[in-house]
XYZ file of C-alpha atoms in Angstrom:
338
model
C -27.071 54.606 -22.313
C -26.958 51.336 -24.132
C -23.163 51.606 -24.481
C -22.912 52.122 -20.723
C -25.048 49.027 -20.081
C -23.052 46.990 -22.584
C -19.789 47.961 -20.860
C -21.275 47.252 -17.440
C -22.504 43.813 -18.597
C -19.144 43.047 -20.049
C -17.496 43.953 -16.725
C -20.042 41.837 -14.867
C -19.458 38.913 -17.191
C -15.703 39.322 -16.769
C -16.103 39.409 -12.981
C -18.138 36.164 -13.105
C -15.506 34.447 -15.292
C -12.664 35.576 -12.995
C -14.622 34.368 -9.898
C -15.199 31.006 -11.547
C -11.494 30.678 -12.365
C -10.539 31.520 -8.787
C -13.081 29.082 -7.366
C -11.839 26.373 -9.715
C -8.235 27.024 -8.650
C -9.118 26.855 -4.984
C -11.171 23.681 -5.335
C -14.849 22.995 -4.526
C -15.588 24.011 -0.919
C -18.239 21.250 -0.732
C -15.862 18.412 -1.544
C -12.243 17.351 -1.817
C -10.425 15.682 -4.693
C -7.592 13.196 -4.748
C -6.004 12.591 -8.140
C -2.773 11.431 -9.687
C -0.944 8.479 -11.085
C 0.073 5.081 -9.629
C 3.027 3.947 -11.713
C 2.888 0.348 -12.665
C -0.778 -0.137 -11.659
C -2.422 -0.096 -15.091
C -6.228 -0.138 -15.131
C -7.796 -1.247 -11.873
C -10.506 -0.322 -9.392
C -9.582 1.638 -6.289
C -11.310 2.160 -2.891
C -11.151 5.235 -0.703
C -11.927 4.752 3.003
C -12.487 7.676 5.357
C -14.683 8.902 8.206
C -16.454 12.228 7.494
C -17.041 12.894 11.197
C -20.379 11.161 11.209
C -19.863 7.764 9.543
C -17.363 5.611 7.605
C -17.485 6.211 3.923
C -16.193 3.946 1.162
C -15.740 5.602 -2.243
C -14.895 3.977 -5.483
C -12.911 5.166 -8.503
C -11.102 3.579 -11.385
C -7.458 4.007 -12.293
C -7.251 4.012 -16.037
C -3.722 3.613 -17.480
C -2.539 4.233 -13.890
C -4.278 7.588 -13.606
C -7.154 8.263 -11.247
C -9.396 10.966 -9.768
C -11.670 10.720 -6.683
C -14.056 13.224 -5.148
C -15.115 12.877 -1.517
C -16.914 14.950 1.070
C -15.848 15.777 4.667
C -16.296 18.985 6.554
C -13.551 17.984 8.967
C -9.975 16.831 8.347
C -10.056 13.106 7.802
C -7.634 10.228 7.117
C -8.224 8.765 3.659
C -6.833 5.312 3.008
C -6.480 4.385 -0.672
C -6.461 0.690 -1.519
C -6.810 -1.592 -4.546
C -10.020 -3.538 -5.069
C -8.411 -6.320 -3.056
C -7.843 -3.911 -0.160
C -4.066 -3.725 -0.524
C -3.092 -0.292 0.877
C -1.499 2.064 -1.649
C -1.397 5.312 0.302
C -2.799 7.336 3.218
C -3.507 11.019 3.035
C -5.377 13.719 4.958
C -8.175 15.674 3.282
C -11.215 17.865 3.928
C -13.610 19.868 1.755
C -11.709 22.349 -0.453
C -8.575 20.238 -0.710
C -7.232 19.285 -4.131
C -4.525 16.673 -3.533
C -2.187 15.449 -6.286
C -0.311 12.216 -5.783
C 2.345 10.158 -7.484
C 2.427 6.619 -6.148
C 4.207 3.401 -7.095
C 2.435 0.036 -7.291
C 5.649 -1.852 -6.709
C 6.810 0.344 -3.800
C 4.175 1.654 -1.362
C 6.913 3.329 0.640
C 7.490 5.969 -1.996
C 5.091 8.865 -2.366
C 4.964 12.329 -3.960
C 2.217 14.663 -2.711
C 0.870 18.173 -3.075
C -2.275 19.679 -1.748
C -2.018 20.216 1.987
C 0.730 20.500 4.492
C -0.077 17.381 6.500
C -0.117 15.064 3.477
C 3.121 16.603 2.079
C 4.912 16.219 5.440
C 3.677 12.664 5.788
C 4.950 11.828 2.326
C 8.305 13.279 3.355
C 8.349 11.031 6.485
C 7.618 7.981 4.339
C 10.322 8.733 1.776
C 12.945 9.433 4.413
C 12.197 6.149 6.220
C 11.501 3.914 3.152
C 13.999 1.162 4.042
C 12.838 0.832 7.671
C 9.143 0.780 6.762
C 9.751 -1.766 3.995
C 11.727 -4.081 6.308
C 8.579 -4.542 8.381
C 10.266 -4.745 11.761
C 7.753 -3.277 14.178
C 10.285 -2.267 16.832
C 12.468 -0.362 14.312
C 9.361 1.275 12.807
C 8.263 2.316 16.255
C 11.628 3.882 16.825
C 11.547 6.032 13.684
C 8.001 7.101 14.423
C 8.949 8.022 17.994
C 11.847 10.065 16.780
C 9.594 11.861 14.274
C 7.003 12.644 16.965
C 9.692 14.061 19.299
C 11.231 16.135 16.454
C 7.831 17.518 15.194
C 5.348 17.513 18.040
C 3.353 20.327 16.456
C 2.790 18.537 13.144
C -0.417 16.738 12.381
C 1.707 14.383 10.308
C 3.239 13.142 13.545
C -0.242 12.005 14.612
C -0.781 10.374 11.247
C 2.567 8.473 11.572
C 1.463 7.267 15.006
C -1.969 6.089 13.728
C -0.789 4.422 10.604
C 2.643 2.904 11.410
C 3.190 2.721 15.190
C 2.535 -0.745 16.568
C 0.819 0.032 19.832
C 0.567 -3.647 20.838
C 4.323 -3.746 21.587
C 4.281 -1.019 24.288
C 0.848 0.535 24.910
C 2.087 2.793 27.693
C 4.795 4.228 25.454
C 2.242 4.780 22.705
C 0.068 6.908 25.070
C 3.117 8.752 26.226
C 4.104 9.572 22.690
C 0.609 10.770 21.802
C 0.617 13.094 24.763
C 3.806 14.738 23.409
C 1.951 15.844 20.315
C 0.421 19.293 20.507
C -3.374 18.960 21.098
C -4.004 21.130 18.010
C -2.091 18.563 15.945
C -4.169 15.640 17.223
C -7.753 16.789 17.198
C -10.232 14.343 18.720
C -12.268 13.897 15.515
C -9.051 13.131 13.637
C -7.826 10.384 15.969
C -11.214 8.869 16.885
C -12.373 9.010 13.250
C -9.434 6.939 11.987
C -9.765 4.382 14.807
C -13.476 4.071 14.036
C -12.570 3.557 10.419
C -10.261 0.676 11.285
C -12.889 -0.943 13.491
C -15.627 -0.723 10.871
C -13.915 -1.038 7.475
C -11.674 -3.857 6.367
C -8.701 -1.899 5.019
C -5.987 -4.154 6.423
C -4.291 -7.114 4.887
C -4.338 -9.191 8.084
C -6.624 -11.798 6.482
C -6.232 -12.411 2.772
C -7.853 -15.257 0.879
C -6.020 -15.913 -2.364
C -7.491 -16.543 -5.782
C -5.731 -19.199 -7.819
C -2.449 -17.783 -9.180
C -1.421 -18.149 -12.839
C 2.352 -18.109 -13.450
C 4.867 -19.311 -16.092
C 6.582 -22.605 -15.282
C 9.943 -23.964 -16.414
C 8.403 -25.397 -19.613
C 7.479 -21.848 -20.726
C 3.792 -22.651 -20.326
C 1.203 -21.208 -17.932
C 0.361 -23.125 -14.803
C -2.333 -22.472 -12.198
C -1.508 -22.746 -8.514
C -4.599 -23.339 -6.395
C -3.662 -23.569 -2.677
C -6.918 -25.306 -1.836
C -5.493 -28.510 -3.427
C -2.794 -28.798 -0.776
C -2.564 -28.920 3.002
C -0.070 -25.935 2.880
C 1.476 -23.973 0.052
C 4.731 -22.001 0.499
C 5.410 -19.259 -1.970
C 9.040 -17.958 -1.946
C 9.577 -14.692 -3.868
C 13.217 -14.201 -4.799
C 15.328 -12.065 -7.154
C 18.863 -10.595 -7.438
C 22.174 -11.916 -8.536
C 22.169 -14.982 -6.318
C 18.375 -15.279 -6.431
C 17.944 -18.189 -4.037
C 20.876 -18.860 -1.742
C 21.874 -22.248 -0.324
C 20.294 -21.627 3.091
C 16.876 -21.262 1.484
C 17.352 -24.313 -0.728
C 18.372 -26.474 2.204
C 15.266 -25.554 4.197
C 13.046 -26.211 1.196
C 14.511 -29.665 0.706
C 12.781 -30.768 3.921
C 9.452 -30.681 2.034
C 10.659 -32.086 -1.268
C 8.938 -35.487 -0.748
C 5.945 -34.263 1.170
C 2.933 -34.502 -1.241
C 0.704 -32.438 1.066
C 3.043 -29.436 0.922
C 3.522 -27.503 -2.291
C 6.574 -25.319 -2.782
C 6.261 -22.519 -5.332
C 9.343 -20.461 -6.057
C 8.500 -17.182 -7.807
C 11.455 -15.487 -9.507
C 10.985 -11.722 -9.856
C 13.636 -11.400 -12.614
C 13.198 -8.796 -15.379
C 13.024 -11.445 -18.142
C 12.959 -15.190 -18.766
C 16.678 -15.276 -19.788
C 17.788 -14.043 -16.341
C 15.309 -16.448 -14.690
C 16.617 -19.432 -16.736
C 20.190 -18.529 -15.890
C 19.392 -18.728 -12.231
C 17.861 -22.145 -12.692
C 20.819 -23.466 -14.617
C 23.174 -22.731 -11.653
C 21.088 -24.782 -9.267
C 17.575 -26.123 -9.427
C 15.851 -25.707 -6.012
C 13.101 -27.968 -4.703
C 9.527 -27.166 -5.748
C 7.872 -25.618 -8.714
C 9.915 -22.826 -10.209
C 7.898 -19.998 -11.798
C 8.120 -16.512 -13.269
C 5.775 -13.724 -14.299
C 6.140 -10.437 -16.211
C 6.302 -7.219 -14.340
C 8.099 -8.490 -11.269
C 6.508 -6.937 -8.123
C 4.259 -4.777 -10.334
C 2.683 -7.835 -11.967
C -1.142 -7.840 -11.684
C -0.867 -11.600 -11.045
C 0.962 -10.898 -7.802
C -1.094 -7.928 -6.603
C -3.167 -9.928 -4.136
C 0.015 -10.824 -2.206
C 0.720 -7.138 -1.575
C 4.473 -7.735 -1.473
C 6.594 -4.843 -0.163
C 10.077 -6.246 0.050
C 12.103 -9.145 -1.379
C 12.840 -11.866 -0.504
C 9.469 -12.712 0.904
C 7.793 -15.937 2.043
C 4.038 -16.571 2.120
C 2.337 -19.654 3.590
C -1.212 -20.444 2.508
C -3.467 -23.055 4.117
C -5.996 -25.391 2.433
C -8.699 -22.678 2.630
C -6.465 -20.452 0.447
C -5.950 -18.093 3.397
C -2.581 -16.465 4.014
C -1.342 -17.608 7.490
C 2.128 -16.132 7.210
C 3.719 -13.358 5.127
C 7.142 -12.039 6.031
C 10.951 -12.020 5.541
C 11.770 -15.086 7.579
C 11.841 -18.533 5.895
C 12.335 -20.099 9.341
C 9.078 -18.551 10.586
C 7.356 -19.643 7.414
C 8.560 -23.238 7.867
C 7.279 -23.273 11.413
C 3.792 -22.357 10.102
C 3.903 -25.354 7.827
C 4.906 -27.887 10.497
């Protein structure tokens, strides 16, 4: 009798253990988790923005040695935008309770992404990786074209809706945007999914449209640290360059226009791997302005607030330390200064 009870209890205990293992493998049905590594990020705070179907939520987690884990709660599928503490977007995924999403991201390249956990996020990561060059270029018309092609190719994928919501510039052709959305199967664009993300954008500041810079500390030509505070100048132009030629003659010629203007500060930031390469570039030709360098290139924590996604890049900052231009065109940057 006692032996029978002992065997029964052992079997019950074994059943409980097996159930716990299965539940752990499947994830907690009352929450979702997003974890992984952001190469080159180091230790920093992260924010997770999403709409759980009732309200916008902002979750916090820390990346320690580039690794992070976040737990959220949403009974419906929701778009989760992951940003740094300065709200620079690192990735966008889809999640709901029960999901366990694993990511590999890259601080220096937000247009690369590895993902496992649910089909929509995996397919969206595939879209990003296939179109990395176009997305990084930042040309809205070209980006709209690749998104439109993706929607037409995969109208039954929820990732097509996600590509429309996150990358398609609807300001260029609103009618075309509505037409594209109508192509997507209704099951792949549920109302709560689309309206929830739009509500998130309207209520939470997850964009980089307005960025106020903190003073920037960089190495100058004398191998000493210097602090650039845009508030001390009418306008500050940061030019970020790298590569064999680094700064070509066309850039130098446009910068010479402001060489004698004491109200305009020119800061050339070389994203070379080391100071030897940087100094070699300067020996060939010394461009106008302050010539600087920092460790880590694009992944440098000192440059994280600029949220740079491609090089060369030009950033104009006004006397309130607010970015008024960020892009690939020096001509457009110069127009913002004049």
